[in-house]
C-alpha positions as a printed NumPy array, in Angstrom:
array([[-151.024,  133.682,  -27.625],
       [-153.913,  134.622,  -29.918],
       [-155.222,  131.838,  -32.392],
       [-157.432,  133.572,  -34.858],
       [-160.5  ,  131.004,  -35.169],
       [-162.085,  131.307,  -38.667],
       [-165.043,  132.95 ,  -38.909],
       [-167.435,  130.621,  -40.4  ],
       [-166.113,  127.786,  -37.718],
       [-167.089,  130.866,  -34.691],
       [-171.02 ,  130.404,  -35.595],
       [-170.755,  127.059,  -36.315],
       [-169.894,  126.896,  -32.907],
       [-171.526,  128.969,  -31.345],
       [-175.246,  126.76 ,  -33.191],
       [-173.333,  123.997,  -32.236],
       [-173.159,  125.455,  -28.307],
       [-177.015,  127.055,  -28.302],
       [-178.083,  124.295,  -29.018],
       [-176.826,  122.127,  -26.545],
       [-177.522,  124.813,  -23.654],
       [-180.947,  124.541,  -24.584],
       [-180.771,  120.635,  -23.235],
       [-177.913,  121.437,  -20.237],
       [-180.818,  124.376,  -17.721],
       [-183.913,  125.648,  -19.268],
       [-185.202,  128.888,  -17.578],
       [-186.72 ,  131.471,  -17.579],
       [-184.113,  134.807,  -16.229],
       [-184.528,  137.798,  -18.183],
       [-181.384,  140.749,  -19.3  ],
       [-182.693,  143.855,  -17.535],
       [-180.692,  145.253,  -20.159],
       [-182.19 ,  143.888,  -23.7  ],
       [-184.507,  141.958,  -21.898],
       [-183.31 ,  138.619,  -23.148],
       [-182.552,  135.688,  -21.945],
       [-179.457,  135.202,  -19.121],
       [-176.577,  133.37 ,  -20.587],
       [-174.169,  132.1  ,  -17.909],
       [-170.696,  130.417,  -19.458],
       [-169.209,  128.054,  -18.306],
       [-165.398,  126.751,  -19.664],
       [-163.222,  124.831,  -17.498],
       [-159.769,  122.566,  -18.325],
       [-161.719,  119.653,  -18.754],
       [-164.862,  117.444,  -18.402],
       [-163.092,  114.222,  -17.318],
       [-161.825,  114.751,  -14.164],
       [-163.748,  115.303,  -11.279],
       [-162.659,  117.841,   -9.708],
       [-164.474,  119.664,  -13.538],
       [-167.744,  117.557,  -13.207],
       [-168.833,  118.706,   -9.645],
       [-167.441,  122.336,  -10.799],
       [-170.212,  122.136,  -13.749],
       [-172.983,  120.237,  -11.699],
       [-172.516,  122.681,   -9.083],
       [-173.129,  125.546,  -12.455],
       [-175.806,  123.765,  -13.539],
       [-177.739,  123.291,  -10.629],
       [-177.182,  126.715,   -9.739],
       [-178.812,  127.947,  -13.831],
       [-181.143,  125.93 ,  -13.239],
       [-182.636,  127.645,   -9.631],
       [-182.244,  130.384,  -10.761],
       [-183.707,  130.247,  -13.724],
       [-180.787,  130.875,  -17.04 ],
       [-178.86 ,  129.165,  -19.271],
       [-176.224,  127.188,  -18.8  ],
       [-173.407,  127.221,  -21.697],
       [-170.404,  125.052,  -20.831],
       [-167.7  ,  123.946,  -22.639],
       [-164.324,  122.363,  -21.781],
       [-160.397,  121.69 ,  -23.123],
       [-159.72 ,  117.982,  -24.273],
       [-157.312,  118.124,  -21.588],
       [-155.259,  120.166,  -19.116],
       [-153.5  ,  122.474,  -20.972],
       [-155.46 ,  122.331,  -24.325],
       [-155.305,  126.594,  -24.566],
       [-157.445,  126.664,  -28.194],
       [-159.846,  124.51 ,  -27.697],
       [-160.973,  127.465,  -24.635],
       [-159.713,  130.071,  -26.972],
       [-162.53 ,  128.659,  -29.974],
       [-165.198,  127.885,  -26.628],
       [-165.02 ,  132.304,  -25.463],
       [-165.392,  132.825,  -28.972],
       [-168.315,  130.563,  -29.042],
       [-170.052,  132.072,  -25.703],
       [-169.293,  135.807,  -27.382],
       [-171.33 ,  134.826,  -30.418],
       [-174.255,  133.223,  -28.708],
       [-174.512,  136.906,  -26.145],
       [-173.887,  135.431,  -23.109],
       [-173.038,  137.799,  -19.583],
       [-170.869,  136.266,  -17.843],
       [-168.458,  133.453,  -18.685],
       [-166.883,  131.125,  -15.482],
       [-163.524,  130.303,  -16.67 ],
       [-160.231,  128.065,  -15.182],
       [-157.892,  128.388,  -17.583],
       [-155.496,  125.961,  -18.568],
       [-153.058,  128.149,  -20.234],
       [-152.512,  131.32 ,  -17.801],
       [-151.708,  133.529,  -20.621],
       [-152.49 ,  132.76 ,  -23.649],
       [-155.609,  133.03 ,  -22.731],
       [-155.895,  136.614,  -21.969],
       [-156.344,  138.552,  -25.204],
       [-159.294,  136.829,  -25.337],
       [-160.438,  137.393,  -22.426],
       [-159.453,  140.962,  -22.43 ],
       [-162.126,  140.895,  -25.863],
       [-164.972,  139.725,  -23.753],
       [-164.561,  142.398,  -21.093],
       [-164.68 ,  144.649,  -23.938],
       [-168.411,  143.647,  -24.941],
       [-169.333,  143.735,  -21.727],
       [-169.562,  140.129,  -20.886],
       [-168.587,  139.403,  -17.089],
       [-165.553,  137.496,  -16.934],
       [-164.953,  135.271,  -13.422],
       [-162.902,  132.803,  -12.91 ],
       [-162.881,  129.884,  -10.979],
       [-160.231,  127.463,   -9.657],
       [-157.363,  129.114,  -10.999],
       [-155.997,  132.462,  -11.696],
       [-154.837,  133.738,  -15.124],
       [-151.746,  136.281,  -15.363],
       [-152.44 ,  138.985,  -14.573],
       [-155.262,  138.234,  -11.975],
       [-156.188,  141.621,  -13.485],
       [-157.588,  139.698,  -16.6  ],
       [-161.192,  138.273,  -15.63 ],
       [-163.668,  140.481,  -13.291],
       [-163.12 ,  138.551,  -10.344],
       [-161.773,  135.   ,   -8.825],
       [-163.658,  132.595,   -6.654],
       [-161.313,  130.082,   -5.713],
       [-159.399,  127.934,   -2.666],
       [-156.649,  129.406,   -1.498],
       [-153.85 ,  127.373,   -3.442],
       [-151.312,  128.05 ,   -1.362],
       [-153.516,  127.845,    1.942],
       [-154.196,  124.146,    0.905],
       [-150.164,  122.9  ,   -0.179],
       [-149.145,  124.846,    3.339],
       [-151.957,  122.762,    5.209],
       [-150.732,  119.033,    3.842],
       [-146.971,  120.395,    4.166],
       [-147.166,  121.187,    7.894],
       [-149.258,  117.666,    8.193],
       [-145.967,  116.193,    6.406],
       [-143.291,  117.425,    8.669],
       [-145.223,  116.373,   11.595],
       [-145.941,  113.234,   10.775],
       [-141.81 ,  112.611,    9.787],
       [-141.004,  114.53 ,   12.838],
       [-137.189,  114.27 ,   12.742],
       [-136.892,  110.939,   11.146],
       [-134.95 ,  111.781,    7.987],
       [-136.994,  112.232,    4.351],
       [-137.022,  112.137,    0.676],
       [-139.548,  113.968,   -1.058],
       [-140.762,  112.901,   -5.129],
       [-143.   ,  116.513,   -5.737],
       [-145.793,  114.796,   -8.505],
       [-146.712,  118.64 ,   -9.982],
       [-148.853,  119.816,  -12.342],
       [-148.293,  121.547,  -15.925],
       [-145.791,  123.663,  -16.902],
       [-146.48 ,  126.993,  -16.103],
       [-149.809,  126.15 ,  -13.89 ],
       [-150.584,  129.045,  -11.366],
       [-153.159,  126.735,   -8.909],
       [-149.713,  123.999,   -9.088],
       [-147.477,  126.355,   -8.81 ],
       [-149.884,  128.196,   -5.413],
       [-149.74 ,  124.798,   -4.225],
       [-145.993,  123.486,   -4.379],
       [-144.581,  126.405,   -3.08 ],
       [-147.113,  126.248,    0.637],
       [-146.265,  122.515,    0.164],
       [-142.315,  123.981,    0.438],
       [-143.394,  126.652,    3.067],
       [-144.791,  124.18 ,    4.803],
       [-142.789,  121.422,    5.856],
       [-140.66 ,  124.421,    6.392],
       [-138.334,  123.523,    2.576],
       [-137.209,  125.35 ,    0.098],
       [-136.985,  124.97 ,   -3.421],
       [-133.51 ,  122.83 ,   -4.458],
       [-133.504,  121.857,   -0.492],
       [-131.395,  117.918,   -0.866],
       [-134.724,  115.982,    1.024],
       [-136.077,  117.177,   -2.378],
       [-134.938,  113.47 ,   -4.263],
       [-137.706,  113.769,   -7.094],
       [-139.137,  116.161,   -8.953],
       [-141.32 ,  115.42 ,  -12.22 ],
       [-144.75 ,  117.205,  -13.896],
       [-147.365,  116.087,  -14.577],
       [-150.55 ,  115.534,  -16.52 ],
       [-152.745,  116.043,  -12.495],
       [-154.434,  112.898,  -13.499],
       [-153.667,  108.789,  -13.259],
       [-151.836,  108.071,  -16.105],
       [-149.439,  110.858,  -15.228],
       [-149.324,  110.2  ,  -11.717],
       [-148.505,  106.655,  -12.209],
       [-145.503,  107.738,  -15.241],
       [-144.346,  110.357,  -12.809],
       [-144.217,  107.943,   -9.799],
       [-142.374,  105.347,  -11.786],
       [-139.793,  107.719,  -13.022],
       [-138.985,  109.105,   -8.867],
       [-138.549,  105.535,   -8.034],
       [-135.75 ,  104.697,  -10.866],
       [-133.988,  108.33 ,  -10.14 ],
       [-134.257,  107.715,   -5.617],
       [-135.648,  104.65 ,   -4.81 ],
       [-135.271,  106.105,   -1.141],
       [-138.549,  108.186,   -1.613],
       [-140.773,  107.797,    1.405],
       [-142.961,  110.901,    1.122],
       [-144.63 ,  111.995,   -1.727],
       [-146.369,  115.743,   -3.053],
       [-148.663,  115.256,   -5.102],
       [-151.098,  118.263,   -7.283],
       [-154.559,  116.428,   -6.878],
       [-155.613,  113.31 ,   -6.192],
       [-155.443,  111.669,   -9.066],
       [-152.521,  112.583,   -9.887],
       [-151.707,  110.572,   -5.697],
       [-154.158,  107.412,   -6.888],
       [-151.701,  106.863,  -10.229],
       [-148.213,  107.253,   -7.79 ],
       [-150.382,  104.657,   -5.332],
       [-150.515,  102.425,   -8.139],
       [-147.007,  102.84 ,   -9.201],
       [-145.791,  102.647,   -5.315],
       [-148.309,   99.294,   -5.1  ],
       [-146.831,   97.704,   -8.167],
       [-143.169,   98.478,   -6.236],
       [-144.389,   96.443,   -3.416],
       [-143.377,  100.082,   -1.658],
       [-146.978,  101.182,   -1.212],
       [-146.86 ,  100.598,    2.362],
       [-143.296,  102.815,    3.038],
       [-144.455,  106.435,    1.264],
       [-146.079,  108.119,    2.701],
       [-148.996,  110.176,    0.516],
       [-150.321,  114.054,    0.861],
       [-152.623,  115.358,   -1.777],
       [-155.527,  117.916,   -2.592],
       [-158.441,  117.897,   -2.969],
       [-161.005,  116.814,   -1.33 ],
       [-163.177,  115.009,   -3.619],
       [-165.365,  111.793,   -2.377],
       [-162.588,  109.693,   -4.492],
       [-160.156,  110.937,   -2.797],
       [-161.197,  110.921,    0.337],
       [-162.551,  107.563,    0.216],
       [-158.962,  107.353,   -0.321],
       [-157.79 ,  108.62 ,    2.629],
       [-160.   ,  106.667,    4.684],
       [-158.406,  103.514,    2.372],
       [-154.677,  104.174,    3.777],
       [-153.797,  105.077,    0.03 ],
       [-153.272,  108.829,    0.897],
       [-152.43 ,  110.232,    4.884],
       [-154.023,  113.602,    4.159],
       [-155.16 ,  115.595,    2.067],
       [-156.832,  119.843,    1.527],
       [-160.32 ,  119.835,    0.472],
       [-161.51 ,  122.752,   -1.389],
       [-165.4  ,  122.914,   -3.059],
       [-165.541,  124.052,   -6.359],
       [-170.001,  123.755,   -6.326],
       [-169.696,  126.721,   -4.586],
       [-167.174,  128.135,   -6.488],
       [-169.458,  127.284,   -9.295],
       [-172.686,  128.257,   -7.319],
       [-171.174,  131.438,   -7.096],
       [-170.238,  132.407,  -10.522],
       [-173.428,  131.708,  -11.484],
       [-175.417,  133.927,   -9.038],
       [-172.508,  136.641,   -9.558],
       [-173.155,  136.694,  -13.789],
       [-176.838,  136.79 ,  -12.647],
       [-176.931,  139.39 ,  -10.441],
       [-174.651,  141.162,  -13.088],
       [-177.462,  141.003,  -15.601],
       [-180.165,  141.925,  -13.485],
       [-178.335,  144.717,  -11.593],
       [-176.054,  145.892,  -12.684],
       [-173.34 ,  144.782,  -10.536],
       [-169.772,  143.367,  -11.12 ],
       [-168.504,  140.991,   -8.83 ],
       [-164.7  ,  142.11 ,   -7.416],
       [-161.736,  140.853,   -6.232],
       [-161.108,  137.435,   -4.523],
       [-163.364,  135.365,   -2.566],
       [-162.3  ,  132.287,   -0.837],
       [-164.283,  129.707,   -1.277],
       [-162.731,  127.39 ,    2.6  ],
       [-160.168,  124.544,    1.952],
       [-159.797,  121.92 ,    4.902],
       [-157.277,  119.298,    5.858],
       [-158.71 ,  115.886,    6.061],
       [-157.106,  112.686,    7.618],
       [-157.591,  109.682,   10.061],
       [-154.96 ,  110.425,   11.424],
       [-154.193,  114.156,   13.295],
       [-151.717,  115.619,   13.858],
       [-150.977,  118.157,   17.072],
       [-150.68 ,  121.57 ,   15.812],
       [-151.737,  120.929,   12.116],
       [-156.19 ,  122.085,   12.655],
       [-157.593,  119.182,   10.446],
       [-161.06 ,  117.25 ,    9.951],
       [-161.534,  114.376,   10.363],
       [-163.15 ,  110.957,    6.924],
       [-166.902,  111.422,    8.034],
       [-166.572,  115.372,    7.655],
       [-165.069,  114.461,    4.06 ],
       [-167.257,  112.453,    3.079],
       [-169.84 ,  114.517,    4.028],
       [-168.864,  117.75 ,    2.043],
       [-166.662,  115.481,   -0.783],
       [-166.247,  119.239,   -3.424],
       [-170.163,  120.387,   -1.976]])
């Protein structure tokens, strides 16, 4: 869906953004094609989720190291496509050489990405591919299907032949990342969609409030739940809050994806049994490097770069590759 932004608003947004970016990462990088200063754009789903905070940190650090400017923007919430459309327009107007983006609405953002590419801007997706993925030049991301498979295998190995009642706490409707993690978990656990062991499925906003509300609803529908798949760690911790309030926190295993420092500490304390750790700082720094290399040499990054995933747990299971909590803490979102 195309969102038309009045020209006056675009100009104002661009001016504000440029004023901010001069404080973000001043540098002296020059664009060999134009002789001007290289500007790299970063657009995340939100600026509050710790995952995207770390991503922004990685981009800022690499932009400063490469001597270029970083222009940043974010949606107000997961799924906020209009804000991302406005951000793309502002970055085009500001003359960025590349845009790094984690799309909130993977289909609705495509016309904006195509517009940027038509103007010679390199567009790279971080973490979340658009739909279709060909709408960007390159993708730097975790293999989210594998992240889901890892926690699915771990949960299956932990339960063995014991009966299981699963709560599936997913992302927003239509999230490609959420779908990949969800399907990966089912594959790793060895079941298919619609299996009777899935007692409840709820969408969330991938945050703690959404996780709590979703788990409360699942407990009402199926009080015997003993395993919770959660799309990310904020959702997992929200779910844990609901379980604890119901006096069931010791009866339900939670598995998740992210591997942030807070999440790994939750594994350490036993709130989360296992999590698949990904590396957003690496995604962002590699993305900045790719844009700078394009601006200076003209070669665009292409295809998919897997930035890695590791299962983090305190209780390793036979046949499931994993790393321990000290490794997780040493590498959380690095």
